[in-house]
């Protein structure tokens, strides 16, 4: 299908004939018997990887297999926060690569992903927080990543609803602000990549669950068994988020992951009342306002591993306690919906984007609670890794073997909690 | 919120407990004999099972003791809890959901 380009002119032209001439944005592809490469998982990361494989590496005889519908997993369930102010050099390089791609993504894909660099402010509530955040600010500056320290009054000026009173349980002692950070429209990211990949010839196959991975006598991958029949391929890129352990086990590969429910919730929509993104790792809350007007609120993970895509209400209650104290004017807001997604967490809270011990099998996983922000960057270097059978310099440190060799990228210790 | 049966105290709400990860992972008796791969297996590799999963819990705001549980990670349904040191119940013997519904 040739790409039907979106523009103001196209909008006007279609309006004349009552918007009846719009075509579907991608084909309903039927699985072919064989592909040059197959991506398992039709979220933003998987669809993005397929797009970059086709556009930058000329691999167009490829497919994305999705068990449900595209963007229906964590891509559609997260709180869409984008930032790159991570402590370690490896992380800063990876996440900032992503932020740079976000900045031009709407133009590149000809699809409005609604990237809004409205600023991400992370609150410090303890002396320890202040020291850690200032360390982050300096480390980020050395890596060319913007991040600045704000005193409480400056934080209040940047985000007027913020309560900086001294009489609350965890008073705000300052904040780290990344002005290039912000949010994007989660669905649009999946749809934009799907549409652009489809136009390059990529088959996007929904309702197609992978049931097995077949390997040849040398141990290399040779085919996938799916709910829609077998598919031969020599390259498989697994981008299955919370179900990565399950898919990798089909090839006999163990990965250092645990899958946890992570919940989020939204309020009723209201007029624009919240100008930025505010996160507090210490008291477990993050909040922004969507363009539709809903307050989008995220919590920490539930305590135990699970695949249920739901969590306990006391986790949300705890988060709302924090939100109500920080933003007292939201105390009477009503919450509309809450839901859970399953996030795959590594021991050091940094992702794995790497080759595996099985030839032809590649994995992009371990994003834990913060994978959305990395969608374009991770997809880009994952595609490179699959196409060239070697990692891009940016994802070279993010191996599975780092847990054997001790080269952890320990953002877990750096951030202490969800990030 | 889950209701969890502490084998020492009985039925209690989830917030009294803390999670201890996969059960029955014994610390190697001779750590110096382990190569890096085996050590990484012990430290970091977990089965992360989708289905019936043996795991540790601690009744941290109760008796304070660790115990083990069998929980289905696709439903969060506990099929059994048992004391540390007791063998893992056979899955086949647990056809009838034992005690608790979430």
Coordinates of C-alpha atoms in Angstrom, one line a residue:
Chain A
X1 CA 0.0 0.0 0.0
X2 CA 1.3 3.4 -0.8
X3 CA 1.5 5.8 2.1
X4 CA -1.4 8.3 2.2
X5 CA 0.5 11.3 3.5
X6 CA -1.0 13.5 6.2
X7 CA -0.9 17.2 5.9
X8 CA -3.1 20.2 6.5
X9 CA -3.8 20.2 2.7
X10 CA -4.8 16.5 2.8
X11 CA -7.1 17.2 5.7
X12 CA -8.9 20.0 3.8
X13 CA -9.1 17.9 0.6
X14 CA -10.6 15.0 2.5
X15 CA -13.0 17.3 4.3
X16 CA -14.5 18.3 1.0
X17 CA -15.7 14.8 0.4
X18 CA -16.8 14.3 4.0
X19 CA -13.7 12.4 5.1
X20 CA -14.8 9.3 3.3
X21 CA -11.7 8.7 1.2
X22 CA -9.3 7.9 4.1
X23 CA -7.6 4.5 3.7
X24 CA -6.7 2.1 6.5
X25 CA -3.3 3.1 7.9
X26 CA -1.9 -0.3 7.5
X27 CA -2.8 -3.6 5.9
X28 CA -4.3 -6.6 7.7
X29 CA -1.4 -8.9 6.7
X30 CA -1.7 -12.7 6.5
X31 CA 1.4 -14.5 7.7
X32 CA 3.7 -15.7 4.9
X33 CA 5.6 -19.1 5.2
X34 CA 8.9 -17.4 5.6
X35 CA 10.5 -14.0 6.4
X36 CA 14.1 -12.7 6.6
X37 CA 13.4 -11.5 10.1
X38 CA 10.5 -11.7 12.6
X39 CA 9.9 -9.3 15.5
X40 CA 7.9 -10.9 18.4
X41 CA 5.8 -8.2 20.0
X42 CA 3.8 -5.4 18.4
X43 CA 4.4 -2.6 20.9
X44 CA 6.2 0.6 20.2
X45 CA 9.6 -1.1 20.6
X46 CA 8.8 -4.0 18.2
X47 CA 7.1 -1.9 15.6
X48 CA 9.8 0.7 15.8
X49 CA 12.5 -2.0 15.3
X50 CA 10.6 -3.3 12.2
X51 CA 10.4 0.3 10.8
X52 CA 14.2 0.9 11.3
X53 CA 15.1 -2.6 9.9
X54 CA 13.1 -1.7 6.8
X55 CA 14.2 2.0 6.5
X56 CA 17.8 1.9 7.6
X57 CA 18.9 -1.6 6.8
X58 CA 16.8 -2.5 3.8
X59 CA 15.2 -5.5 5.4
X60 CA 11.6 -5.3 4.1
X61 CA 10.7 -9.0 4.0
X62 CA 9.9 -9.0 7.7
X63 CA 7.0 -9.3 10.0
X64 CA 5.9 -8.2 13.4
X65 CA 3.9 -10.8 15.3
X66 CA 1.5 -9.5 18.0
X67 CA -0.5 -11.8 20.3
X68 CA -3.3 -9.3 20.8
X69 CA -3.6 -5.9 19.0
X70 CA -0.7 -3.6 18.4
X71 CA 0.0 -1.1 21.1
X72 CA -2.3 -3.0 23.5
X73 CA 0.4 -4.0 26.0
X74 CA 2.6 -1.7 27.9
X75 CA 2.7 0.8 25.1
X76 CA -0.9 1.6 25.7
X77 CA -0.7 1.2 29.5
X78 CA 2.1 3.5 30.6
X79 CA 2.2 7.1 31.7
X80 CA 4.1 8.4 28.7
X81 CA 6.9 10.1 30.5
X82 CA 10.0 10.9 28.4
X83 CA 13.3 12.0 29.9
X84 CA 17.0 11.1 29.7
X85 CA 18.6 12.4 32.9
X86 CA 20.0 9.0 34.0
X87 CA 23.2 8.8 36.1
X88 CA 25.5 6.5 34.3
X89 CA 27.2 7.2 31.0
X90 CA 25.8 4.1 29.3
X91 CA 22.2 5.0 30.3
X92 CA 22.6 8.7 29.4
X93 CA 23.8 7.8 25.9
X94 CA 20.9 5.4 25.4
X95 CA 18.1 7.5 26.7
X96 CA 19.4 10.7 25.2
X97 CA 19.6 9.0 21.8
X98 CA 16.0 8.3 22.3
X99 CA 15.0 11.8 23.3
X100 CA 16.8 13.1 20.2
X101 CA 14.8 10.8 18.0
X102 CA 11.5 11.8 19.8
X103 CA 12.2 15.4 18.9
X104 CA 11.9 14.8 15.1
X105 CA 9.7 11.6 15.2
X106 CA 6.4 13.3 14.1
X107 CA 8.1 14.7 11.0
X108 CA 10.1 11.5 10.2
X109 CA 7.0 9.3 10.5
X110 CA 4.6 11.9 9.1
X111 CA 2.4 11.0 12.1
X112 CA 1.7 13.3 15.0
X113 CA 3.0 11.5 18.0
X114 CA 2.2 14.6 20.1
X115 CA 5.7 14.8 21.6
X116 CA 5.5 17.6 24.1
X117 CA 8.7 18.6 25.8
X118 CA 7.0 20.3 28.6
X119 CA 9.7 19.5 31.2
X120 CA 10.0 16.7 33.7
X121 CA 10.6 17.8 37.3
X122 CA 11.8 15.2 39.8
X123 CA 11.2 16.2 43.5
X124 CA 13.6 15.8 46.3
X125 CA 12.2 15.3 49.8
X126 CA 15.2 14.3 51.9
X127 CA 18.8 15.3 52.2
X128 CA 19.8 12.1 50.5
X129 CA 17.5 13.0 47.5
X130 CA 19.1 16.5 47.3
X131 CA 22.6 15.0 47.2
X132 CA 21.6 12.3 44.7
X133 CA 19.8 14.7 42.4
X134 CA 22.7 17.2 42.4
X135 CA 25.0 14.4 41.5
X136 CA 22.7 13.5 38.7
X137 CA 22.6 17.1 37.5
X138 CA 26.4 17.2 37.4
X139 CA 26.8 13.8 35.8
X140 CA 24.2 14.7 33.2
X141 CA 25.9 17.9 32.4
X142 CA 29.2 16.0 31.7
X143 CA 27.3 13.8 29.3
X144 CA 25.6 16.7 27.5
X145 CA 22.2 15.9 28.9
X146 CA 20.2 18.9 30.2
X147 CA 19.2 18.8 33.9
X148 CA 19.1 21.6 36.4
X149 CA 18.7 22.0 40.1
X150 CA 15.7 24.1 41.3
X151 CA 15.2 25.4 44.8
X152 CA 11.6 24.9 46.1
X153 CA 10.5 28.4 45.1
X154 CA 11.8 27.8 41.6
X155 CA 10.0 24.5 41.5
X156 CA 6.8 26.2 42.5
X157 CA 7.3 28.9 39.8
X158 CA 7.7 26.1 37.2
X159 CA 4.8 24.1 38.5
X160 CA 2.3 26.5 40.3
X161 CA 0.0 23.7 41.7
X162 CA 2.9 22.3 43.7
X163 CA 2.7 22.5 47.5
X164 CA 6.1 23.6 48.9
X165 CA 4.8 24.1 52.4
X166 CA 7.0 22.9 55.3
X167 CA 4.1 21.3 57.1
X168 CA 3.6 18.3 55.0
X169 CA 4.9 14.8 55.7
X170 CA 7.6 15.0 53.0
X171 CA 8.3 18.6 52.3
X172 CA 9.8 19.5 48.9
X173 CA 13.5 20.4 49.4
X174 CA 14.2 21.1 45.7
X175 CA 13.9 19.4 42.3
X176 CA 15.8 18.4 39.3
X177 CA 14.3 19.6 36.0
X178 CA 14.9 18.3 32.6
X179 CA 13.3 20.8 30.2
X180 CA 13.7 18.6 27.1
X181 CA 11.7 15.9 28.9
X182 CA 8.0 15.6 28.5
X183 CA 5.3 13.3 27.2
X184 CA 4.0 11.8 23.9
X185 CA 0.8 10.2 22.8
X186 CA 1.3 6.4 23.4
X187 CA -1.1 5.0 20.8
X188 CA 0.2 7.4 18.2
X189 CA 3.7 6.0 18.6
X190 CA 2.6 2.4 17.9
X191 CA 0.3 3.5 15.1
X192 CA 2.8 5.9 13.5
X193 CA 5.5 3.2 13.4
X194 CA 3.0 0.6 12.2
X195 CA 1.9 2.8 9.4
X196 CA 5.4 3.8 8.3
X197 CA 6.7 0.2 8.5
X198 CA 3.7 -1.1 6.6
X199 CA 4.4 1.4 3.8
X200 CA 7.9 -0.1 3.5
X201 CA 6.5 -3.6 3.1
X202 CA 6.6 -4.9 6.7
X203 CA 3.7 -7.4 7.6
X204 CA 2.0 -6.5 10.8
X205 CA 0.2 -9.6 12.0
X206 CA -2.1 -9.2 14.9
X207 CA -3.8 -12.0 16.9
X208 CA -0.8 -14.2 16.3
X209 CA 0.7 -15.7 19.4
X210 CA 4.1 -17.3 19.3
X211 CA 3.9 -20.9 20.7
X212 CA 7.4 -22.2 20.0
X213 CA 10.8 -21.4 18.6
X214 CA 12.5 -24.1 16.5
X215 CA 16.3 -24.4 16.3
X216 CA 18.4 -26.3 13.8
X217 CA 21.2 -28.8 14.4
X218 CA 23.7 -26.0 15.0
X219 CA 21.4 -24.4 17.6
X220 CA 20.5 -21.4 15.4
X221 CA 16.8 -20.4 15.1
X222 CA 15.0 -21.7 12.0
X223 CA 11.3 -21.2 12.6
X224 CA 8.5 -20.0 14.8
X225 CA 5.4 -21.9 15.7
X226 CA 2.5 -19.6 16.0
X227 CA -1.2 -19.7 16.6
X228 CA -1.5 -19.0 12.8
X229 CA 0.9 -21.7 11.7
X230 CA 4.7 -22.1 11.4
X231 CA 6.9 -19.3 10.0
X232 CA 10.4 -19.9 8.8
X233 CA 13.0 -17.3 9.7
X234 CA 16.7 -17.1 10.6
X235 CA 16.4 -14.0 12.7
X236 CA 14.0 -13.4 15.6
X237 CA 13.9 -10.2 17.6
X238 CA 12.0 -10.6 20.9
X239 CA 10.4 -7.4 22.1
X240 CA 7.8 -8.9 24.4
X241 CA 8.1 -6.8 27.5
X242 CA 6.6 -8.7 30.5
X243 CA 6.3 -11.9 28.6
X244 CA 10.0 -12.0 27.5
X245 CA 10.9 -14.8 29.9
X246 CA 8.1 -16.9 28.5
X247 CA 9.2 -16.4 24.8
X248 CA 12.9 -16.8 25.6
X249 CA 12.2 -20.1 27.4
X250 CA 10.9 -21.4 24.1
X251 CA 14.4 -21.2 22.8
X252 CA 15.9 -22.4 26.0
X253 CA 17.4 -19.1 27.0
X254 CA 17.2 -17.8 30.6
X255 CA 17.1 -14.1 31.1
X256 CA 17.6 -12.3 34.4
X257 CA 14.0 -10.9 34.5
X258 CA 11.1 -10.8 36.9
X259 CA 7.7 -9.6 35.7
X260 CA 5.7 -7.3 38.0
X261 CA 2.4 -5.5 37.7
X262 CA 2.7 -1.8 37.4
X263 CA -0.4 0.3 37.8
X264 CA -1.5 3.7 36.5
X265 CA -4.8 5.6 36.7
X266 CA -6.4 8.7 35.2
X267 CA -8.8 11.3 36.5
X268 CA -11.9 12.8 34.9
X269 CA -10.8 15.3 32.3
X270 CA -10.5 18.9 33.4
X271 CA -9.3 22.1 31.8
X272 CA -5.5 22.6 31.5
X273 CA -4.4 22.8 35.1
X274 CA -1.0 21.1 35.2
X275 CA 1.9 22.4 33.0
X276 CA 4.6 19.8 33.2
X277 CA 5.4 16.3 34.4
X278 CA 6.2 15.9 38.1
X279 CA 7.8 12.7 39.5
X280 CA 8.6 11.8 43.1
X281 CA 10.6 8.6 43.5
X282 CA 10.7 9.0 47.2
X283 CA 7.0 9.0 47.8
X284 CA 6.1 7.0 44.7
X285 CA 4.0 9.2 42.5
X286 CA 4.2 10.7 39.1
X287 CA 1.7 13.0 37.4
X288 CA 1.0 14.9 34.2
X289 CA -2.0 16.1 32.3
X290 CA -3.0 14.6 29.0
X291 CA -4.1 16.7 26.1
X292 CA -7.6 15.3 26.7
X293 CA -7.4 16.8 30.2
X294 CA -7.1 13.8 32.3
X295 CA -4.5 13.7 35.1
X296 CA -2.3 10.7 34.3
X297 CA -1.0 9.2 37.5
X298 CA 1.5 6.4 37.9
X299 CA 2.4 4.3 40.9
X300 CA 5.2 2.0 41.9
X301 CA 5.1 -1.7 41.0
X302 CA 3.2 -4.2 43.1
X303 CA 5.1 -6.3 45.5
X304 CA 5.0 -9.6 43.8
X305 CA 5.7 -11.1 40.4
X306 CA 2.6 -11.6 38.3
X307 CA 1.2 -11.9 34.8
X308 CA -2.3 -10.8 35.6
X309 CA -2.2 -7.2 34.3
X310 CA -3.9 -6.0 37.5
X311 CA -2.7 -5.0 40.9
X312 CA -3.8 -4.2 44.4
X313 CA -5.8 -1.0 45.2
X314 CA -3.6 -0.2 48.2
X315 CA -0.8 0.6 45.8
X316 CA -2.9 3.3 44.1
X317 CA -4.2 4.6 47.4
X318 CA -0.6 5.1 48.5
X319 CA 0.2 7.0 45.3
X320 CA -2.9 9.2 45.7
X321 CA -1.9 10.0 49.3
X322 CA 1.3 11.5 47.9
X323 CA -0.5 13.3 45.0
X324 CA -3.0 14.9 47.3
X325 CA -0.3 16.1 49.7
X326 CA 1.8 17.6 46.9
X327 CA -1.1 19.0 44.9
X328 CA -3.9 19.8 47.4
X329 CA -6.1 21.3 44.7
X330 CA -6.5 17.8 43.2
X331 CA -8.0 16.4 46.4
X332 CA -11.6 16.5 45.1
X333 CA -10.8 15.1 41.6
X334 CA -12.5 11.8 40.8
X335 CA -10.5 9.0 39.3
X336 CA -12.0 7.4 36.2
X337 CA -10.0 4.3 35.5
X338 CA -7.0 2.3 36.8
X339 CA -5.2 -0.6 35.2
X340 CA -2.1 -2.6 35.3
X341 CA 0.6 -3.7 32.8
X342 CA 3.3 -6.3 33.3
X343 CA 6.8 -4.9 33.4
X344 CA 10.0 -7.0 33.1
X345 CA 12.5 -5.9 35.6
X346 CA 16.2 -6.6 35.6
X347 CA 18.4 -6.8 38.8
X348 CA 20.1 -3.5 37.9
X349 CA 17.0 -1.8 36.5
X350 CA 18.8 -1.3 33.1
X351 CA 17.5 -2.9 30.0
X352 CA 19.0 -5.7 27.9
X353 CA 19.3 -5.0 24.1
X354 CA 21.5 -7.7 22.8
X355 CA 22.4 -10.9 21.0
X356 CA 21.7 -14.1 22.9
X357 CA 23.6 -17.4 23.2
X358 CA 21.3 -18.7 20.4
X359 CA 22.4 -17.6 17.0
X360 CA 19.8 -15.6 15.2
X361 CA 17.9 -14.8 18.4
X362 CA 18.0 -11.2 19.7
X363 CA 16.3 -9.6 22.7
X364 CA 15.1 -6.1 23.7
X365 CA 13.8 -6.4 27.2
X366 CA 14.2 -5.4 30.9
X367 CA 12.8 -1.9 30.6
X368 CA 11.0 -2.3 33.8
X369 CA 8.9 0.7 34.7
X370 CA 10.4 3.1 32.2
X371 CA 10.4 1.7 28.7
X372 CA 8.1 4.1 26.8
X373 CA 10.6 7.0 26.9
X374 CA 13.2 4.7 25.2
X375 CA 10.9 3.6 22.4
X376 CA 12.6 5.2 19.3
X377 CA 16.1 4.9 20.6
X378 CA 15.8 1.3 21.7
X379 CA 14.0 0.3 18.5
X380 CA 16.7 2.0 16.5
X381 CA 19.7 0.2 18.1
X382 CA 17.8 -3.1 18.3
X383 CA 17.2 -3.0 14.6
X384 CA 20.9 -2.3 14.1
X385 CA 21.8 -5.3 16.3
X386 CA 19.5 -7.6 14.4
X387 CA 20.6 -6.4 10.9
X388 CA 24.3 -6.5 11.5
X389 CA 24.4 -9.3 14.1
X390 CA 26.4 -7.0 16.4
X391 CA 25.4 -4.3 18.8
X392 CA 25.4 -0.6 18.0
X393 CA 28.0 1.2 20.2
X394 CA 25.1 2.7 22.2
X395 CA 23.6 -0.7 23.2
X396 CA 26.9 -2.6 23.4
X397 CA 27.0 -2.4 27.2
X398 CA 23.4 -3.6 27.6
X399 CA 24.2 -7.3 27.3
X400 CA 22.8 -10.4 29.2
X401 CA 26.4 -11.3 30.0
X402 CA 26.9 -8.2 32.1
X403 CA 25.3 -10.1 35.0
X404 CA 27.9 -12.8 34.7
X405 CA 30.8 -10.4 34.2
X406 CA 29.8 -7.9 36.8
X407 CA 29.6 -4.8 34.5
X408 CA 26.2 -3.8 35.9
X409 CA 24.7 -0.5 34.8
X410 CA 23.2 0.0 38.2
X411 CA 20.5 2.6 37.8
X412 CA 18.7 0.6 40.6
X413 CA 21.2 1.9 43.1
X414 CA 21.2 5.3 41.4
X415 CA 17.5 5.9 41.5
X416 CA 16.6 3.4 44.3
X417 CA 13.0 3.0 42.9
X418 CA 10.9 3.1 39.8
X419 CA 12.2 5.4 37.1
Chain B
X1 CA -5.6 -6.8 48.0
X2 CA -4.7 -10.4 48.4
X3 CA -5.5 -12.4 51.6
X4 CA -2.5 -14.6 52.4
X5 CA -2.5 -17.5 54.9
X6 CA 0.6 -17.3 57.1
X7 CA 1.3 -20.9 58.1
X8 CA 2.0 -19.6 61.6
X9 CA -0.7 -16.9 62.1
X10 CA -3.5 -17.7 59.6
X11 CA -5.3 -15.4 57.2
X12 CA -4.0 -11.9 57.0
X13 CA -4.2 -9.1 54.4
X14 CA -1.4 -8.7 51.9
X15 CA -0.1 -5.4 53.4
X16 CA 1.2 -7.3 56.4
X17 CA 3.6 -9.3 54.2
X18 CA 6.7 -8.6 52.2
X19 CA 7.7 -10.5 49.1
X20 CA 10.8 -12.6 49.0
X21 CA 11.1 -13.8 45.4
X22 CA 11.5 -17.3 44.1
X23 CA 11.7 -20.0 46.7
X24 CA 14.0 -23.0 47.0
X25 CA 17.1 -21.3 45.8
X26 CA 19.8 -22.6 48.1
X27 CA 22.8 -20.5 48.7
X28 CA 25.8 -22.5 47.4
X29 CA 27.6 -24.2 50.2
X30 CA 31.0 -23.6 48.6
X31 CA 30.8 -20.2 46.9
X32 CA 34.5 -20.2 46.0
X33 CA 34.0 -23.2 43.8
X34 CA 31.5 -21.4 41.6
X35 CA 32.5 -19.9 38.3
X36 CA 31.0 -16.6 37.2
X37 CA 28.2 -18.2 35.3
X38 CA 27.0 -20.3 38.2
X39 CA 27.3 -17.3 40.5
X40 CA 25.2 -15.2 38.1
X41 CA 22.6 -18.0 38.0
X42 CA 22.4 -18.0 41.8
X43 CA 22.3 -14.2 42.1
X44 CA 20.2 -13.1 39.2
X45 CA 18.5 -15.8 37.2
X46 CA 14.9 -16.5 38.2
X47 CA 12.4 -18.8 36.5
X48 CA 9.8 -16.0 36.4
X49 CA 7.2 -18.6 35.7
X50 CA 3.9 -17.9 34.1
X51 CA 1.7 -20.3 36.1
X52 CA 2.2 -22.0 39.4
X53 CA 5.2 -20.4 41.2
X54 CA 7.0 -21.4 44.4
X55 CA 7.9 -18.2 46.2
X56 CA 9.0 -16.8 49.6
X57 CA 6.9 -14.4 51.6
X58 CA 7.7 -12.9 55.0
X59 CA 5.0 -11.9 57.5
X60 CA 6.9 -8.8 58.3
X61 CA 4.2 -7.0 60.2
X62 CA 3.1 -10.1 62.0
X63 CA 5.2 -13.0 63.3
X64 CA 8.2 -11.8 61.2
X65 CA 8.8 -15.3 59.8
X66 CA 9.6 -16.3 56.3
X67 CA 7.5 -19.0 54.7
X68 CA 6.9 -20.4 51.2
X69 CA 3.8 -20.3 49.0
X70 CA 2.6 -21.7 45.8
X71 CA 0.8 -19.0 43.7
X72 CA -0.5 -19.0 40.2
X73 CA 1.0 -15.9 38.6
X74 CA -1.8 -15.8 35.9
X75 CA -4.5 -15.4 38.6
X76 CA -2.7 -14.5 41.8
X77 CA -4.5 -17.4 43.4
X78 CA -2.6 -19.0 46.3
X79 CA -2.9 -22.8 46.2
X80 CA -0.8 -23.4 49.3
X81 CA 1.4 -21.9 51.9
X82 CA 3.9 -23.9 53.9
X83 CA 6.6 -23.5 56.4
X84 CA 10.2 -23.0 55.5
X85 CA 12.0 -26.4 55.4
X86 CA 8.9 -28.3 54.4
X87 CA 8.9 -29.8 50.9
X88 CA 7.1 -28.1 48.1
X89 CA 3.6 -29.6 47.8
X90 CA 3.0 -31.6 44.6
X91 CA 1.0 -29.6 42.1
X92 CA -1.1 -32.7 41.4
X93 CA -2.3 -32.8 45.0
X94 CA -3.5 -29.2 44.8
X95 CA -6.3 -29.7 42.3
X96 CA -8.8 -28.5 44.9
X97 CA -7.9 -24.8 45.7
X98 CA -6.9 -25.1 49.3
X99 CA -7.6 -22.0 51.3
X100 CA -7.7 -18.6 49.8
X101 CA -9.2 -16.6 47.1
X102 CA -7.8 -13.3 46.2

